[in-house]
Short mmCIF file of C-alpha atoms and ligand atoms in Angstrom, two decimals:
data_model
loop_
_atom_site.label_atom_id
_atom_site.label_comp_id
_atom_site.label_asym_id
_atom_site.label_seq_id
_atom_site.Cartn_x
_atom_site.Cartn_y
_atom_site.Cartn_z
CA ARG A 1 0.00 0.00 0.00
CA ALA A 2 2.75 2.41 0.95
CA LYS A 3 4.56 1.48 -2.23
CA MET A 4 1.54 2.24 -4.32
CA GLN A 5 1.11 5.60 -2.64
CA GLN A 6 4.71 6.35 -3.34
CA ARG A 7 4.44 5.49 -7.01
CA THR A 8 1.32 7.51 -7.61
CA GLY A 9 2.68 10.16 -5.27
CA HIS A 10 1.31 13.60 -5.80
CA PHE A 11 -1.67 12.37 -7.81
CA TYR A 12 -2.90 10.12 -5.04
CA PHE A 13 -2.29 12.82 -2.51
CA THR A 14 -4.27 15.58 -4.18
CA ARG A 15 -7.05 13.47 -5.62
CA CYS A 16 -8.07 11.35 -2.68
CA MET A 17 -7.42 13.45 0.38
CA GLY A 18 -9.77 16.02 1.86
CA VAL A 19 -10.25 19.61 0.89
CA GLU A 20 -8.06 20.83 3.72
CA ILE A 21 -5.12 18.80 2.50
CA ARG A 22 -5.65 19.87 -1.08
CA GLU A 23 -5.67 23.46 0.10
CA ARG A 24 -2.43 22.84 1.94
CA VAL A 25 -0.82 21.35 -1.13
CA ARG A 26 -1.94 24.38 -3.12
CA MET A 27 -0.46 26.67 -0.49
CA MET A 28 2.74 24.66 -0.45
CA HIS A 29 3.25 25.27 -4.16
CA ALA A 30 2.30 28.93 -3.83
CA LEU A 31 4.73 29.31 -0.95
CA ARG A 32 7.56 27.67 -2.84
CA THR A 33 7.13 29.84 -5.94
CA GLY A 34 6.32 32.90 -3.83
CA PHE A 35 9.52 32.48 -1.84
CA ALA A 36 11.52 32.20 -5.06
CA LYS A 37 9.81 35.34 -6.38
CA GLY A 38 10.64 37.35 -3.28
CA GLU A 39 7.16 37.50 -1.75
CA LEU A 40 8.47 36.81 1.74
CA SER A 41 9.80 39.56 3.94
CA VAL A 42 10.80 40.09 7.54
CA VAL A 43 9.29 42.60 9.96
CA TYR A 44 10.63 43.58 13.34
CA GLN A 45 8.77 44.07 16.61
CA PRO A 46 10.59 46.07 19.30
CA GLN A 47 11.10 44.62 22.76
CA ILE A 48 11.30 47.13 25.57
CA ASP A 49 12.66 47.42 29.07
CA LEU A 50 9.51 47.73 31.20
CA THR A 51 11.11 50.08 33.70
CA THR A 52 12.67 52.58 31.32
CA ARG A 53 10.24 51.89 28.46
CA ARG A 54 13.18 52.01 26.10
CA PRO A 55 13.87 49.53 23.28
CA VAL A 56 16.32 46.75 24.07
CA GLY A 57 15.86 44.58 21.02
CA ALA A 58 13.49 43.30 18.38
CA GLU A 59 11.94 40.03 17.25
CA ALA A 60 12.15 39.17 13.56
CA LEU A 61 8.82 37.90 12.21
CA LEU A 62 8.18 36.45 8.82
CA ARG A 63 5.58 37.90 6.46
CA TRP A 64 4.18 36.44 3.26
CA ARG A 65 2.10 38.44 0.89
CA PRO A 66 1.34 36.56 -2.31
CA ALA A 67 1.44 38.85 -5.37
CA ASP A 68 -2.26 38.24 -5.95
CA GLY A 69 -3.56 38.39 -2.43
CA GLU A 70 -3.60 39.41 1.20
CA PHE A 71 -1.03 38.60 3.88
CA VAL A 72 -1.10 34.97 4.98
CA SER A 73 -0.57 34.44 8.69
CA PRO A 74 2.69 32.70 9.65
CA ALA A 75 0.58 30.54 11.97
CA ARG A 76 -0.88 29.14 8.76
CA PHE A 77 2.09 28.96 6.39
CA ILE A 78 4.90 28.04 8.81
CA PRO A 79 3.44 24.55 9.45
CA ILE A 80 3.24 24.08 5.68
CA ALA A 81 6.82 25.23 5.27
CA GLU A 82 7.80 22.75 7.99
CA TYR A 83 5.85 19.91 6.50
CA SER A 84 7.30 20.45 3.02
CA GLY A 85 10.85 21.00 4.24
CA LEU A 86 10.84 24.49 2.75
CA ILE A 87 11.38 25.84 6.27
CA ILE A 88 15.07 24.99 5.94
CA GLU A 89 15.57 27.59 3.22
CA ILE A 90 13.02 30.05 4.57
CA GLY A 91 14.52 29.82 8.04
CA GLU A 92 17.95 30.58 6.63
CA TYR A 93 16.51 33.55 4.79
CA VAL A 94 15.00 34.96 8.02
CA LEU A 95 18.18 34.42 9.98
CA ARG A 96 20.30 36.12 7.32
CA ALA A 97 17.88 39.04 7.03
CA ALA A 98 17.85 39.46 10.82
CA CYS A 99 21.65 39.30 11.07
CA ALA A 100 22.02 41.87 8.30
CA GLU A 101 19.49 44.14 10.00
CA LEU A 102 21.32 43.86 13.31
CA VAL A 103 24.56 44.88 11.62
CA ARG A 104 22.83 47.92 10.05
CA LEU A 105 21.24 48.87 13.37
CA ARG A 106 24.60 48.73 15.09
CA ALA A 107 26.15 50.86 12.36
CA ALA A 108 23.35 53.38 12.95
CA GLY A 109 24.33 53.58 16.61
CA HIS A 110 21.92 51.07 18.19
CA ARG A 111 24.69 49.08 19.73
CA ASP A 112 22.98 47.59 22.74
CA PHE A 113 20.23 45.99 20.75
CA THR A 114 19.45 42.29 20.48
CA MET A 115 17.81 40.50 17.59
CA SER A 116 15.55 37.51 18.24
CA VAL A 117 14.84 34.97 15.53
CA ASN A 118 12.22 32.22 15.66
CA VAL A 119 13.54 28.80 14.85
CA SER A 120 11.20 25.96 13.99
CA GLN A 121 11.93 22.59 15.45
CA VAL A 122 12.19 21.04 12.00
CA GLN A 123 14.91 23.57 11.25
CA PHE A 124 16.64 23.24 14.60
CA ARG A 125 16.85 19.47 14.36
CA HIS A 126 18.07 19.44 10.77
CA PRO A 127 21.66 18.20 10.43
CA VAL A 128 22.78 21.34 8.59
CA PHE A 129 21.39 23.79 11.15
CA LEU A 130 24.53 24.38 13.14
CA GLU A 131 26.67 24.90 10.06
CA MET A 132 24.04 27.20 8.56
CA LEU A 133 23.98 29.25 11.77
CA ARG A 134 27.77 29.58 11.88
CA THR A 135 27.93 30.59 8.22
CA ALA A 136 25.13 33.15 8.55
CA LEU A 137 26.88 34.69 11.56
CA ASP A 138 30.26 34.76 9.80
CA ASP A 139 28.96 36.08 6.50
CA SER A 140 26.99 38.90 8.11
CA GLY A 141 29.49 39.83 10.76
CA ALA A 142 26.63 39.99 13.27
CA PRO A 143 27.92 39.65 16.83
CA PRO A 144 26.50 36.34 18.16
CA ALA A 145 26.11 37.82 21.65
CA TYR A 146 23.33 40.02 20.25
CA ILE A 147 21.50 37.24 18.44
CA GLU A 148 18.86 35.18 20.20
CA LEU A 149 17.12 32.10 18.86
CA GLU A 150 13.56 31.45 20.02
CA ILE A 151 12.49 27.85 20.27
CA THR A 152 9.08 26.77 21.48
CA GLU A 153 8.37 24.98 24.70
CA SER A 154 6.62 22.13 22.90
CA MET A 155 9.85 21.48 21.07
CA ALA A 156 11.78 21.46 24.32
CA MET A 157 9.74 18.49 25.46
CA GLU A 158 10.71 16.05 22.76
CA GLU A 159 13.85 13.91 22.90
CA PRO A 160 15.35 15.69 25.89
CA ASP A 161 18.90 14.39 25.56
CA LEU A 162 19.15 15.31 21.91
CA LEU A 163 17.89 18.80 22.61
CA ILE A 164 20.29 19.29 25.51
CA GLN A 165 23.17 18.36 23.19
CA MET A 166 21.92 20.56 20.37
CA LEU A 167 21.55 23.53 22.68
CA ALA A 168 25.05 23.08 23.99
CA ASP A 169 26.41 23.11 20.42
CA VAL A 170 24.33 26.10 19.43
CA LYS A 171 25.35 28.01 22.56
CA ARG A 172 28.98 27.50 21.63
CA THR A 173 28.48 29.82 18.66
CA GLY A 174 27.78 32.58 21.18
CA VAL A 175 24.07 33.14 20.48
CA SER A 176 21.49 32.99 23.26
CA ILE A 177 18.34 30.92 23.51
CA ALA A 178 14.82 31.86 24.53
CA ILE A 179 11.91 29.54 25.16
CA ASP A 180 8.98 31.00 23.25
CA ASP A 181 5.32 30.66 24.27
CA PHE A 182 6.45 29.56 27.70
CA GLY A 183 3.69 28.21 29.89
CA THR A 184 1.78 26.57 27.06
CA GLY A 185 3.70 23.30 27.26
CA PHE A 186 4.33 21.13 30.25
CA SER A 187 8.09 20.90 30.48
CA SER A 188 9.22 19.82 33.91
CA LEU A 189 11.20 22.26 35.95
CA SER A 190 14.06 19.86 36.53
CA TYR A 191 14.35 19.39 32.77
CA LEU A 192 14.25 23.13 32.18
CA GLN A 193 17.19 23.47 34.51
CA ARG A 194 19.23 21.11 32.34
CA LEU A 195 18.71 23.19 29.21
CA GLN A 196 21.20 25.94 28.44
CA ILE A 197 18.64 28.67 27.99
CA ASP A 198 18.83 32.37 28.67
CA ARG A 199 15.30 33.67 28.51
CA LEU A 200 11.65 32.75 28.93
CA LYS A 201 8.93 34.41 26.89
CA ILE A 202 5.57 34.51 28.64
CA ASP A 203 2.95 33.53 26.10
CA ARG A 204 0.43 36.19 25.13
CA ALA A 205 -2.44 34.06 26.48
CA PHE A 206 -1.15 34.55 30.04
CA VAL A 207 -0.55 38.24 29.53
CA THR A 208 -4.15 38.62 28.36
CA GLU A 209 -5.37 36.75 31.44
CA ILE A 210 -3.60 39.15 33.77
CA THR A 211 -6.43 41.63 33.76
CA GLY A 212 -9.13 38.99 33.35
CA SER A 213 -9.77 37.55 36.79
CA ALA A 214 -8.49 37.52 40.35
CA ARG A 215 -6.14 34.63 39.71
CA GLY A 216 -5.46 35.74 36.15
CA SER A 217 -1.91 36.81 36.83
CA SER A 218 -0.83 33.62 38.54
CA ILE A 219 0.91 31.99 35.56
CA ALA A 220 2.70 35.15 34.49
CA GLU A 221 3.75 35.60 38.10
CA MET A 222 5.06 32.05 38.28
CA VAL A 223 7.10 32.43 35.08
CA ILE A 224 8.62 35.70 36.29
CA GLN A 225 9.51 34.08 39.60
CA LEU A 226 10.92 31.05 37.84
CA GLY A 227 13.05 33.27 35.64
CA ARG A 228 14.38 35.04 38.68
CA ASN A 229 15.17 31.78 40.49
CA LEU A 230 16.91 30.24 37.51
CA GLY A 231 18.70 33.48 36.62
CA LEU A 232 16.90 33.79 33.29
CA SER A 233 15.70 36.91 31.58
CA VAL A 234 11.92 37.15 31.01
CA VAL A 235 9.93 38.85 28.25
CA ALA A 236 6.15 39.16 28.28
CA GLU A 237 4.61 38.94 24.82
CA GLY A 238 1.43 40.44 23.47
CA VAL A 239 1.14 43.37 25.87
CA GLU A 240 -1.76 45.37 24.50
CA ASP A 241 -2.70 47.82 27.21
CA GLU A 242 -1.18 49.94 29.89
CA ARG A 243 -2.77 48.02 32.76
CA GLN A 244 -1.12 44.81 31.65
CA ALA A 245 2.21 46.62 31.40
CA GLN A 246 1.84 48.03 34.89
CA ILE A 247 0.89 44.72 36.47
CA LEU A 248 3.79 42.98 34.73
CA GLN A 249 6.15 45.65 35.93
CA ALA A 250 4.83 45.35 39.46
CA LEU A 251 5.36 41.60 39.28
CA GLY A 252 8.99 42.26 38.38
CA CYS A 253 8.88 41.36 34.70
CA PRO A 254 11.93 43.05 33.16
CA MET A 255 10.90 43.17 29.50
CA ALA A 256 7.91 43.19 27.20
CA GLN A 257 6.76 43.39 23.63
CA GLY A 258 3.31 44.02 22.25
CA PHE A 259 1.02 46.32 20.32
CA LEU A 260 0.99 48.78 23.26
CA PHE A 261 4.59 49.64 22.46
CA ALA A 262 4.94 48.82 18.79
CA ARG A 263 3.67 46.54 16.07
CA PRO A 264 5.98 44.45 13.94
CA MET A 265 7.37 46.82 11.31
CA PRO A 266 9.43 46.68 8.13
CA PRO A 267 13.00 47.97 8.59
CA GLU A 268 12.14 51.59 7.59
CA GLY A 269 9.38 51.65 10.19
CA LEU A 270 11.67 50.23 12.84
CA TYR A 271 14.28 52.94 12.21
CA GLN A 272 11.62 55.64 12.38
CA TRP A 273 10.23 54.19 15.61
CA LEU A 274 13.69 53.92 17.13
CA SER A 275 14.52 57.49 16.26
CA GLU A 276 11.48 58.51 18.30
CA ASN A 277 11.87 56.04 21.16
CA ALA A 278 15.54 55.26 21.71
CA VAL A 279 17.76 57.44 23.85
CA GLY A 280 21.13 58.83 22.97
CA VAL A 281 21.17 57.81 19.34
P1 LIG B 301 5.58 34.16 18.21
O1 LIG B 301 7.01 33.88 17.93
O2 LIG B 301 5.08 33.85 19.56
O3 LIG B 301 5.41 35.68 17.82
C1 LIG B 301 4.55 36.56 18.47
C2 LIG B 301 3.30 36.81 17.65
O4 LIG B 301 2.44 37.67 18.38
C3 LIG B 301 3.55 37.50 16.32
O5 LIG B 301 2.56 37.03 15.42
C4 LIG B 301 3.27 38.97 16.66
O6 LIG B 301 2.94 39.74 15.53
C5 LIG B 301 2.12 38.82 17.60
N1 LIG B 301 1.97 39.92 18.53
C6 LIG B 301 2.93 40.71 19.06
N2 LIG B 301 2.41 41.60 19.92
C7 LIG B 301 1.09 41.37 19.94
C8 LIG B 301 -0.01 41.98 20.66
O7 LIG B 301 0.14 42.90 21.45
N3 LIG B 301 -1.25 41.46 20.43
C9 LIG B 301 -1.45 40.43 19.56
N4 LIG B 301 -2.69 40.01 19.38
N5 LIG B 301 -0.44 39.82 18.88
C10 LIG B 301 0.81 40.30 19.08
P2 LIG B 301 2.90 36.59 13.95
O8 LIG B 301 3.94 37.51 13.37
O9 LIG B 301 1.62 36.42 13.23
O10 LIG B 301 3.60 35.18 14.13
C11 LIG B 301 2.90 34.08 14.64
C12 LIG B 301 3.82 32.95 14.94
O11 LIG B 301 4.39 32.43 13.72
C13 LIG B 301 5.01 33.32 15.81
O12 LIG B 301 4.64 33.36 17.16
C14 LIG B 301 5.97 32.20 15.47
O13 LIG B 301 5.65 31.05 16.19
C15 LIG B 301 5.68 31.97 14.00
N6 LIG B 301 6.69 32.70 13.22
C16 LIG B 301 6.70 33.98 12.79
N7 LIG B 301 7.82 34.26 12.11
C17 LIG B 301 8.55 33.12 12.10
C18 LIG B 301 9.84 32.75 11.56
O14 LIG B 301 10.58 33.55 10.96
N8 LIG B 301 10.23 31.45 11.74
C19 LIG B 301 9.47 30.53 12.42
N9 LIG B 301 9.93 29.28 12.56
N10 LIG B 301 8.29 30.87 12.96
C20 LIG B 301 7.83 32.12 12.80
MG1 LIG B 302 8.71 34.25 18.89
MG1 LIG B 303 5.99 33.86 21.27
MG1 LIG B 304 3.19 33.25 21.05
#
């Protein structure tokens, strides 16, 4: 049966599977040609120090706008890029763009500024990842100490020993590691301690809850406390209003990002925003 599927391949796949899969196959082709045609771009969302309200870095986020349509959410096309293997090339593109942008930012005087890049687990576990990372760092001249890779908590839960080894290798390049969407998975604390990570990102869901109910802030509070105990930096994501920012600050959360401060922006927008919000540049 498997053999037959293999032989008929694409035909079998598109003809007999459901609409959802057919749509995904369509998107996969559109993504592949779109990427080749330059339809993908990278936007940057500032991260700020909650106490000073000044920018300390930015997260690089992928955007795809097909020539004939509206923006497609990364939440939709990243899984397709992962599934098709295209994420290897796309991920390299994002990393290189982010490294180049960091170099430009530093040249423009933003020298204490970190750049965070999302890394999919398919990409991270690929045998060429480490070499790709080293080459991208070398080619761009971006200082690794100012580059951070974001991996998700769900990814941290699979094959613990392999991940511990991978992280050790990646850390040797000098970049730092953040656990993205922290609090949405169920990684054990003892395991977390064995990972060479530098930062936890509180998932937006828990930031939203902060102002929701009496116990709404309990998870955010726990992550901030955990960060403090483990000596990790903490960033709250998806901060949309001033009350959330104030509660987070009161809870001792050092950093945040969200629409309250700035939306993800193309490079020109980021420079404009920085000229209005950074000090001493
Ligand atoms: P993420 O890494 O957790 O990124 C944060 C998401 O929250 C981004 O959505 C950002 O635009 C959005 N966001 C930031 N502040 C706010 C806010 O105040 N309110 C709300 N409602 N949303 C806010 P985006 O850009 O659509 O990306 C979604 C996800 O797609 C990312 O979640 C990440 O998992 C993935 N992604 C994006 N770019 C890349 C990439 O270059 N590589 C990989 N592997 N994944 C990526
Ligand atoms: Mg992220
Ligand atoms: Mg996140
Ligand atoms: Mg998130």
